[in-house]
Backbone as a ProteinNet text record, in pm:
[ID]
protein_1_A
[PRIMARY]
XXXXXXXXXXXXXXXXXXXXXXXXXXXXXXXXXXXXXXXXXXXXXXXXXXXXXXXXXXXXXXXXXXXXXXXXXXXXXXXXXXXXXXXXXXXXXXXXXXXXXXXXXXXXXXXXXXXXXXXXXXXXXXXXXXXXXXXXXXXXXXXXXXXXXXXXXXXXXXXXXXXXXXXXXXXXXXXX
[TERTIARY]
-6330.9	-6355.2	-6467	-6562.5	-6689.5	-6670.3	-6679.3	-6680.6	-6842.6	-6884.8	-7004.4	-6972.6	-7055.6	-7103.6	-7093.6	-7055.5	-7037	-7224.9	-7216.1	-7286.4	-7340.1	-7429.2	-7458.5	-7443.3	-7374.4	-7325.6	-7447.7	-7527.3	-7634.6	-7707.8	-7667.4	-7744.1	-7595.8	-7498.4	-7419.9	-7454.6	-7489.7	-7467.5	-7610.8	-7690.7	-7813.6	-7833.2	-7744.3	-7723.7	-7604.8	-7517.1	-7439.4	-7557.5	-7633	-7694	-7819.5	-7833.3	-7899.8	-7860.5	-7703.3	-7658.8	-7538.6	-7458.3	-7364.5	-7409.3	-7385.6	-7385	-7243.4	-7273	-7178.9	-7205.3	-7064.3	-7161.6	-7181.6	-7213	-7246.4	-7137.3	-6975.6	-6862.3	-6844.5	-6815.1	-6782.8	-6862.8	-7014.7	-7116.1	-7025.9	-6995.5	-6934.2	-6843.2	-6756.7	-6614.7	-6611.4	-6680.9	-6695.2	-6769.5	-6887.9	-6912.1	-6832	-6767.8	-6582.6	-6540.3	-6501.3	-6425.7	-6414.3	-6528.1	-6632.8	-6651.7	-6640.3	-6615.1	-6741.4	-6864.6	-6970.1	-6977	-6916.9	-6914	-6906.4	-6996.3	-7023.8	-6929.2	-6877.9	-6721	-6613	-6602.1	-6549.8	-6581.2	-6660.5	-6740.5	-6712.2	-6775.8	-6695.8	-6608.5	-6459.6	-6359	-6297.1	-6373.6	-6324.6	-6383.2	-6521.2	-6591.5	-6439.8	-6429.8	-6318.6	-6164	-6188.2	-6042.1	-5934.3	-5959.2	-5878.8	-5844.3	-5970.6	-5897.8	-5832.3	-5827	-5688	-5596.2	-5570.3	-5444.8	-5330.7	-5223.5	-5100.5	-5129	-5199.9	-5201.2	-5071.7	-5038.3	-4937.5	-4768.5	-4780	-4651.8	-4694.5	-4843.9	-4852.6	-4854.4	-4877.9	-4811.6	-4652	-4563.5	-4469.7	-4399	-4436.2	-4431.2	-4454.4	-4553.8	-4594.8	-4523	-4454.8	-4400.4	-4242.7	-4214.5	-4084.3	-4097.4	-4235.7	-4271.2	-4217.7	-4248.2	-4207.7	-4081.5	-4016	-3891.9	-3736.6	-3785.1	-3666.7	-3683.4	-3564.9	-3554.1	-3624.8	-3649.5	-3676.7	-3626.4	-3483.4	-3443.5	-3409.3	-3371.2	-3375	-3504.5	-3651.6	-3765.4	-3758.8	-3766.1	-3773.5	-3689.5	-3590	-3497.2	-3531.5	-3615	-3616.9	-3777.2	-3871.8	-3970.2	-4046.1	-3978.3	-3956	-3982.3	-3943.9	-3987.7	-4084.1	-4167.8	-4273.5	-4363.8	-4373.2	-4504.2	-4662.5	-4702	-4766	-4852.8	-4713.3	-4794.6	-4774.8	-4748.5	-4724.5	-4853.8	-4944.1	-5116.2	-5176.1	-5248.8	-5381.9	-5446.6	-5487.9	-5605.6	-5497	-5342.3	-5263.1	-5240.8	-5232	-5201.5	-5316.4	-5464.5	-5553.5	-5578.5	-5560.3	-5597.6	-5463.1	-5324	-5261.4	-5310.2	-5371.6	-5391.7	-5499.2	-5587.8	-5686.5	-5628.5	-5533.6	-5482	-5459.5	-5309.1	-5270.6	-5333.3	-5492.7	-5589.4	-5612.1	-5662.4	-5722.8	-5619.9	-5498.8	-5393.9	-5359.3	-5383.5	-5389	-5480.4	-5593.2	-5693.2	-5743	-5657.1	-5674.2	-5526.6	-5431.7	-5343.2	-5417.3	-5429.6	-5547.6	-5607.7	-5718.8	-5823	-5739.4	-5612.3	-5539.6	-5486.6	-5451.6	-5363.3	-5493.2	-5604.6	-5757.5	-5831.2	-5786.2	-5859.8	-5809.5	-5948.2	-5894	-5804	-5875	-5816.9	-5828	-5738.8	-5718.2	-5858.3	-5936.8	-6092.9	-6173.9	-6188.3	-6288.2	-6230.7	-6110.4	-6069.5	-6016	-5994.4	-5947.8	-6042.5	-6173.7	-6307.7	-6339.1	-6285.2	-6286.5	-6232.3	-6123	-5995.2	-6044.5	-6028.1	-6016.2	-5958.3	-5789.5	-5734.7	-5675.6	-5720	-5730.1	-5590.6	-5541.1	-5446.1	-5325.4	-5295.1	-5216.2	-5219.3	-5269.7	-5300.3	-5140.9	-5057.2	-4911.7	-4848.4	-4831.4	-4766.8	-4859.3	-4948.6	-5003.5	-4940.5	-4897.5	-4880.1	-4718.2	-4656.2	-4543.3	-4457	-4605.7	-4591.4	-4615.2	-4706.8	-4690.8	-4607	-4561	-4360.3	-4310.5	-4295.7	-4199.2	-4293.5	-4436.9	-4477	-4442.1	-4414.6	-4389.3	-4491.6	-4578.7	-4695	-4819.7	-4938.2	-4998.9	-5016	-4983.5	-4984.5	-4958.2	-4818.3	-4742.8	-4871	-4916.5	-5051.8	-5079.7	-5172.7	-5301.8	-5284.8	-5116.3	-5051.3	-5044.4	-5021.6	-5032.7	-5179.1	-5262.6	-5411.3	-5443.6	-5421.7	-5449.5	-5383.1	-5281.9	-5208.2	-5282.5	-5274.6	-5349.5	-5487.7	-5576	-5694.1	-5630.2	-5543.6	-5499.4	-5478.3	-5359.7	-5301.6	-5419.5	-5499.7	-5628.1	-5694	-5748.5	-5788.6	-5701.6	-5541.7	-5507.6	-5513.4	-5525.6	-5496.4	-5640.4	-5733.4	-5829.7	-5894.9	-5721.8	-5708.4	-5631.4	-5640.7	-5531.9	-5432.2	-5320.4	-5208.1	-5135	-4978.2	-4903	-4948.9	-4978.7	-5033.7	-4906.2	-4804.8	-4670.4	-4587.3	-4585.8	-4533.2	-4679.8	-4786.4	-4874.9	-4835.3	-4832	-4778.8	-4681.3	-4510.1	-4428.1	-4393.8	-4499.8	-4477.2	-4553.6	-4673.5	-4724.9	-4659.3	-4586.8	-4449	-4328.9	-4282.2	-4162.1	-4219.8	-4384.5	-4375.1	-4426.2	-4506.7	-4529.4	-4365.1	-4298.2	-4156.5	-4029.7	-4067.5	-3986.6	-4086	-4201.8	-4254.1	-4270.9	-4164	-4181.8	-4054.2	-3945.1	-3862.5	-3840.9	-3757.1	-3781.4	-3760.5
17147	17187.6	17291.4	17299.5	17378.4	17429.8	17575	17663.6	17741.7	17678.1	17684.4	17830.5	17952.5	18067.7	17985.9	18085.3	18039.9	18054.4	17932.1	17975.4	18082.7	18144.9	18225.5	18165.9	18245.9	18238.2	18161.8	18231.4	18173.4	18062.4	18034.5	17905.2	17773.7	17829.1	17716.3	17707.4	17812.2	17805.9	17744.6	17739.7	17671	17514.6	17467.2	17362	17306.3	17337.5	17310.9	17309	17380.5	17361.9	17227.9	17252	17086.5	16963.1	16932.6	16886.7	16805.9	16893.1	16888.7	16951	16890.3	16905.8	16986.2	17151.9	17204	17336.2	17391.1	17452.5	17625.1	17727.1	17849.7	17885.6	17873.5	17934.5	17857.2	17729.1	17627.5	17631.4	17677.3	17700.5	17853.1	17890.8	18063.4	18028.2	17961.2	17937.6	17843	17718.4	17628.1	17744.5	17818.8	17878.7	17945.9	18023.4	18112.1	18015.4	17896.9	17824.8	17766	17721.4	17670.9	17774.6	17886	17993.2	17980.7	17934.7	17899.5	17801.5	17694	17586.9	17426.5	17385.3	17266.2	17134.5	17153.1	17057.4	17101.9	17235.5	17276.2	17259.9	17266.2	17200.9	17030	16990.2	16866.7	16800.2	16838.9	16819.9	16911.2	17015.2	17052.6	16965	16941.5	16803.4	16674.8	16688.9	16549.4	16583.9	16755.1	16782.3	16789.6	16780.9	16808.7	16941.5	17037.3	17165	17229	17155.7	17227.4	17198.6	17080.6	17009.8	17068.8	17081.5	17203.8	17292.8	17356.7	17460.2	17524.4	17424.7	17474	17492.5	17452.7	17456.3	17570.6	17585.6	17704.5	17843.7	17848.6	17953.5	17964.6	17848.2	17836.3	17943.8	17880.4	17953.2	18072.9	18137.7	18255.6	18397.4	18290.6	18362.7	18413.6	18286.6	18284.6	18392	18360.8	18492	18654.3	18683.7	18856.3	18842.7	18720.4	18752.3	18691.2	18649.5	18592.7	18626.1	18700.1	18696.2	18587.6	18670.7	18578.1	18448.8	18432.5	18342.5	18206.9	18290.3	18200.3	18089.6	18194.5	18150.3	18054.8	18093.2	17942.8	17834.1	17860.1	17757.6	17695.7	17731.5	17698.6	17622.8	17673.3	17583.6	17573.7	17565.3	17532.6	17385	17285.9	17157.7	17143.4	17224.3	17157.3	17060.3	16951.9	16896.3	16940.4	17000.5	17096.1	17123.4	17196.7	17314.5	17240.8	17118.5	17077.5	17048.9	16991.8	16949.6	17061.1	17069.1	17165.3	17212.6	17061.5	17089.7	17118.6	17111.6	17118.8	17301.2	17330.4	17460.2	17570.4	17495.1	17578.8	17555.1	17455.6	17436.3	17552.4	17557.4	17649.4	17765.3	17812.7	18009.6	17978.1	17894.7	17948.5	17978.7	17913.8	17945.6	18046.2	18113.4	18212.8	18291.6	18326.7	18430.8	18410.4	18365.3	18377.3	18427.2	18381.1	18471.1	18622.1	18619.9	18727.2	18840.3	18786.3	18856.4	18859.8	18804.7	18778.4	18904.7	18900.1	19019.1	19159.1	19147.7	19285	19310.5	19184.7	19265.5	19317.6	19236.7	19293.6	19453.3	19425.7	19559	19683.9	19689.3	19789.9	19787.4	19669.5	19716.8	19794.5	19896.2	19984.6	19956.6	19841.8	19777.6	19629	19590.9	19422.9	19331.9	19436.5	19351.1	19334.7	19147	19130.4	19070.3	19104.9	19099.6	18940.1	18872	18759.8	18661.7	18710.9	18590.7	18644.1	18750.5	18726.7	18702.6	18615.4	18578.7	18394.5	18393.8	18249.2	18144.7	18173	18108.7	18196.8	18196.8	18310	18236	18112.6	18073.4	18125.1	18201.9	18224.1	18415.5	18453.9	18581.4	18676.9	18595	18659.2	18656.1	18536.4	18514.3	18616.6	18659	18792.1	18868.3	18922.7	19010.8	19054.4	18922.5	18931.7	18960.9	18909.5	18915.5	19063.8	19122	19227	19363.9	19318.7	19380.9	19367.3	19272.5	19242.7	19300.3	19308.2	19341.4	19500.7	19594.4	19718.8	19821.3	19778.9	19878.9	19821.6	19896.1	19820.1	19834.1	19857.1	19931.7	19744.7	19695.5	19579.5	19425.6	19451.9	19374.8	19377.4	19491.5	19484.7	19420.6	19492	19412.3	19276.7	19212.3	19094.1	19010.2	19048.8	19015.3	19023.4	19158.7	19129.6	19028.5	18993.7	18912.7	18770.2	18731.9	18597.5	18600	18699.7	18668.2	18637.1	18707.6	18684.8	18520.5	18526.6	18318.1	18239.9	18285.2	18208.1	18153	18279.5	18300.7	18218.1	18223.3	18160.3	18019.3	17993.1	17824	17759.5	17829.7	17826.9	17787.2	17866	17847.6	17755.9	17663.5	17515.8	17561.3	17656.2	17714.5	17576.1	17588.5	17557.3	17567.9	17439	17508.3	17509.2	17467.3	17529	17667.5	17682.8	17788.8	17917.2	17843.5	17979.4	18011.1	17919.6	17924	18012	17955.9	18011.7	18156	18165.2	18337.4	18432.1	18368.6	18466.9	18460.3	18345.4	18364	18492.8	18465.8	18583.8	18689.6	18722.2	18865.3	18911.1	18804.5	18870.7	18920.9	18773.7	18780.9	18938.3	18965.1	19087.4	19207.7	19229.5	19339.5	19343.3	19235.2	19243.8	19336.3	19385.8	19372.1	19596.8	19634	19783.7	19859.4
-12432.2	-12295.8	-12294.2	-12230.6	-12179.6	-12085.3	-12079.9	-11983.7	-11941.4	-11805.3	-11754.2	-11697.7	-11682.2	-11585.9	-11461.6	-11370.6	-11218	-11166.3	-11064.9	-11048.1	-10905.9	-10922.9	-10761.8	-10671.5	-10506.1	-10421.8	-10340.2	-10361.4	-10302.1	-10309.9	-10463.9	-10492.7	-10395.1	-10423.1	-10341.1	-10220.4	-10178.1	-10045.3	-9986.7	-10064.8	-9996.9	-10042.5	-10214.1	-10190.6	-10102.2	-10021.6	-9920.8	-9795.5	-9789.8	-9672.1	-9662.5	-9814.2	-9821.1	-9843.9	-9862.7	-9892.5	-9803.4	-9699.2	-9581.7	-9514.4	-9428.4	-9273.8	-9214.1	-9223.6	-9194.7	-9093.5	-9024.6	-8967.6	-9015	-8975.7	-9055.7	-9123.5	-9040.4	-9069	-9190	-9155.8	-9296.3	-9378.9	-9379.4	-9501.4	-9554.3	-9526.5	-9575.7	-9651.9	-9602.7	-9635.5	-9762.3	-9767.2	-9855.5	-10007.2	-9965.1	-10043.7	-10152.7	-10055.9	-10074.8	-10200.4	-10139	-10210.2	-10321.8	-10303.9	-10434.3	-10571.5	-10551.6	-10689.1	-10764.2	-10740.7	-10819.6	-10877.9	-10862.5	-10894.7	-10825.2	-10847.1	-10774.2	-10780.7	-10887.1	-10901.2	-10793.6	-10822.6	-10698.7	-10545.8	-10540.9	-10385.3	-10369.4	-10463.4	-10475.7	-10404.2	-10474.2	-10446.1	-10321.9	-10300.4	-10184.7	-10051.6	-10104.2	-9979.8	-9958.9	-10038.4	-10058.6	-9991.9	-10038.4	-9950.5	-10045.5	-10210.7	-10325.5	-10359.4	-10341.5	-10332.4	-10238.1	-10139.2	-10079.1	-10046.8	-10118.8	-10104.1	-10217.6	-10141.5	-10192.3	-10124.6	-10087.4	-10017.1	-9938.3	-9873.4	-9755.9	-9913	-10020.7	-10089.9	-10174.1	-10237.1	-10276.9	-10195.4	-10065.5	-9984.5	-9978.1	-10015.7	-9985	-10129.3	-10245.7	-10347.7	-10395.9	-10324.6	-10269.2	-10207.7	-10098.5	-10061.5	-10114.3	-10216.7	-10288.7	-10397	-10445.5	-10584.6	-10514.9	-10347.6	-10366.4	-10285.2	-10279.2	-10191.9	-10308.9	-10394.9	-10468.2	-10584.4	-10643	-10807.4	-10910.7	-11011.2	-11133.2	-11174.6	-11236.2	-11209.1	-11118.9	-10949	-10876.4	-10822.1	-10863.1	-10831.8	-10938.9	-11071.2	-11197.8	-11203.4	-11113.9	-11103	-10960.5	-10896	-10777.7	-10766.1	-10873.1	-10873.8	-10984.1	-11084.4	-11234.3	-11258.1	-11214.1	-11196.4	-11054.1	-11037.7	-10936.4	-11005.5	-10927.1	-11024.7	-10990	-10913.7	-10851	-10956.4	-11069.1	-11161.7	-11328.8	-11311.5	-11461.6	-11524.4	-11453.8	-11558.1	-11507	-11572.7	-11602.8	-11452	-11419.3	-11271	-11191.1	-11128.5	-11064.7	-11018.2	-11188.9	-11203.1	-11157.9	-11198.6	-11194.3	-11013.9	-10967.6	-10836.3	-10753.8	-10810.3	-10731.9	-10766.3	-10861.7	-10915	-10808.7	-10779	-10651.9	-10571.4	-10522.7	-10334.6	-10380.9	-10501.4	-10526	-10481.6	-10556.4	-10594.1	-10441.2	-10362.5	-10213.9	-10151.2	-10160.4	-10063.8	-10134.8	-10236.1	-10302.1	-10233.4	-10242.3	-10171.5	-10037	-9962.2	-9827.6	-9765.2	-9846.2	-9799.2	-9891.1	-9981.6	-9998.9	-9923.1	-9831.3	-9730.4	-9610.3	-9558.9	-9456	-9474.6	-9583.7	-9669.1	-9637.3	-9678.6	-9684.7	-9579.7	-9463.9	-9304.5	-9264.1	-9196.1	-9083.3	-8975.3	-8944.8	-8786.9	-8775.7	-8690.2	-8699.6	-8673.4	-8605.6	-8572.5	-8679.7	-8649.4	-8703.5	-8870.7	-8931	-9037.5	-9023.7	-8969.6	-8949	-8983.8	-8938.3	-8971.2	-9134	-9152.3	-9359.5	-9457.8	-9385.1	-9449.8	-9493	-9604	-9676.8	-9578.5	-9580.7	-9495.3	-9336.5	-9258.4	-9118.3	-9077.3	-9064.3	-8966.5	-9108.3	-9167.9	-9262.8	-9228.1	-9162.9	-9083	-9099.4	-8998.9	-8948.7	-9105.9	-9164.3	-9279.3	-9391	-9363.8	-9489.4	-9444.9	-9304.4	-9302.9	-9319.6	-9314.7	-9390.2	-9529.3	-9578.3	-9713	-9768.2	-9679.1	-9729.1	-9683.7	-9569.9	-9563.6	-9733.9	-9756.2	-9871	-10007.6	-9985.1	-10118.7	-10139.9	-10016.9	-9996.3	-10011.6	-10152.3	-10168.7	-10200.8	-10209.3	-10272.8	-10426.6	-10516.5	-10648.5	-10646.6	-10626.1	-10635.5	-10616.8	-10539.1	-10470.6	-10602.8	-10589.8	-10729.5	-10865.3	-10922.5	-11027.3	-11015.8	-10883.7	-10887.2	-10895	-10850.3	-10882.1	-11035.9	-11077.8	-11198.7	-11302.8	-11276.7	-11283	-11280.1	-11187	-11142.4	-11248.8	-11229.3	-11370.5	-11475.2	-11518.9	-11653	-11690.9	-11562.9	-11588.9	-11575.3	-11513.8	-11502.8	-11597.7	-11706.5	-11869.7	-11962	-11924.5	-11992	-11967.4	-11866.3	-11816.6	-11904.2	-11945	-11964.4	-12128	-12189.2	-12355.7	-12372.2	-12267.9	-12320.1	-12329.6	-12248.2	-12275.5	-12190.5	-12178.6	-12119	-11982.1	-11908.2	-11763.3	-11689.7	-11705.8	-11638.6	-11657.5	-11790.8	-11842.3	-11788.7	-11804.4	-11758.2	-11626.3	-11542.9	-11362.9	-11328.7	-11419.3	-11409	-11451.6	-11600.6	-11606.6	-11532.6	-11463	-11294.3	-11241.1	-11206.1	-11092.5	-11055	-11207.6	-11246.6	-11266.5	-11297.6	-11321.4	-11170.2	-11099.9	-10984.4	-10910.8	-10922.4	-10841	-10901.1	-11015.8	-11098.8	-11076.5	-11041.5	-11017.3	-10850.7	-10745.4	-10590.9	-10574.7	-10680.6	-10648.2	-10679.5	-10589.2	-10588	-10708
[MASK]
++++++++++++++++++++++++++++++++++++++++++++++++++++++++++++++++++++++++++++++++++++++++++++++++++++++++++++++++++++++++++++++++++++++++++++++++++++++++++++++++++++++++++++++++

């Protein structure tokens, strides 16, 4: 496996503009999405990267509201997270909702923060999530977190077992 440098934001974003027919918001966003990489654009043209989405929020939200155990027993057999691209395609949503309740968590004020959110119609549900995350110390651990499984998904690890141990440590460090 070959691991390419991402490439600049900019360079996506101007081959998206030569490329689709989109409009400024969706040139931003696709950019977003795409991570520097044009495979990624790709499949997001196609609508592959964001499919799960709505179960990896679901999971998400199970990581800061349910114990360790009950979470591995509860989505321990997802098939979601058993191959490689499955796993690496959920640590994205992860990482974006990750960082989409960070930016809620570090705005001053509700304006305007909505058009810099990855996923904006997921707005109320950040802000739920971060009721339950309680602090942000908890947040950050969890970001750093997410790089890590990332790196590893990356060394040909277990891409389930990599999934599931972000899971439990995010889900065991949600808990007071």
């Amino acid at each position: 496996r070959v691991n390419f440098p991402a490439l600049s934001d900019e360079f996506v974003r101007q081959y998206i503009r030569e490329h689709l027919e989109l409009s400024d918001a969706q040139v931003t966003t696709f950019t977003r999405l795409a991570g520097g990489s044009l495979n990624n654009l790709a499949a997001l043209n196609q609508g592959e990267l964001l499919e799960g989405r709505d179960s990896c929020w679901k999971i998400m939200q199970d990581a800061f509201t349910t114990s360790p155990p009950n979470l591995l027993i509860k989505h321990g057999e997802n098939a979601q997270i058993a191959f490689r691209e499955g796993a690496e395609r959920a640590c994205r949503h992860w990482q974006m909702f990750l960082r989409d309740t960070l930016l809620l968590n570090s705005a001053d004020s509700a304006e305007g923060v909505s058009d810099q959110l990855f996923y904006p119609d997921l707005e109320s549900g950040y802000r739920s999530l971060l009721s339950s995350i309680g602090d942000a110390g908890r947040l950050f651990y969890s970001i750093e977190k997410i790089e890590t499984t990332m790196q590893e998904l990356r060394r040909n690890v277990n891409p389930r077992m990599a999934a599931l141990n972000f899971l439990a440590d995010v889900s065991q460090s949600a808990k007071p």
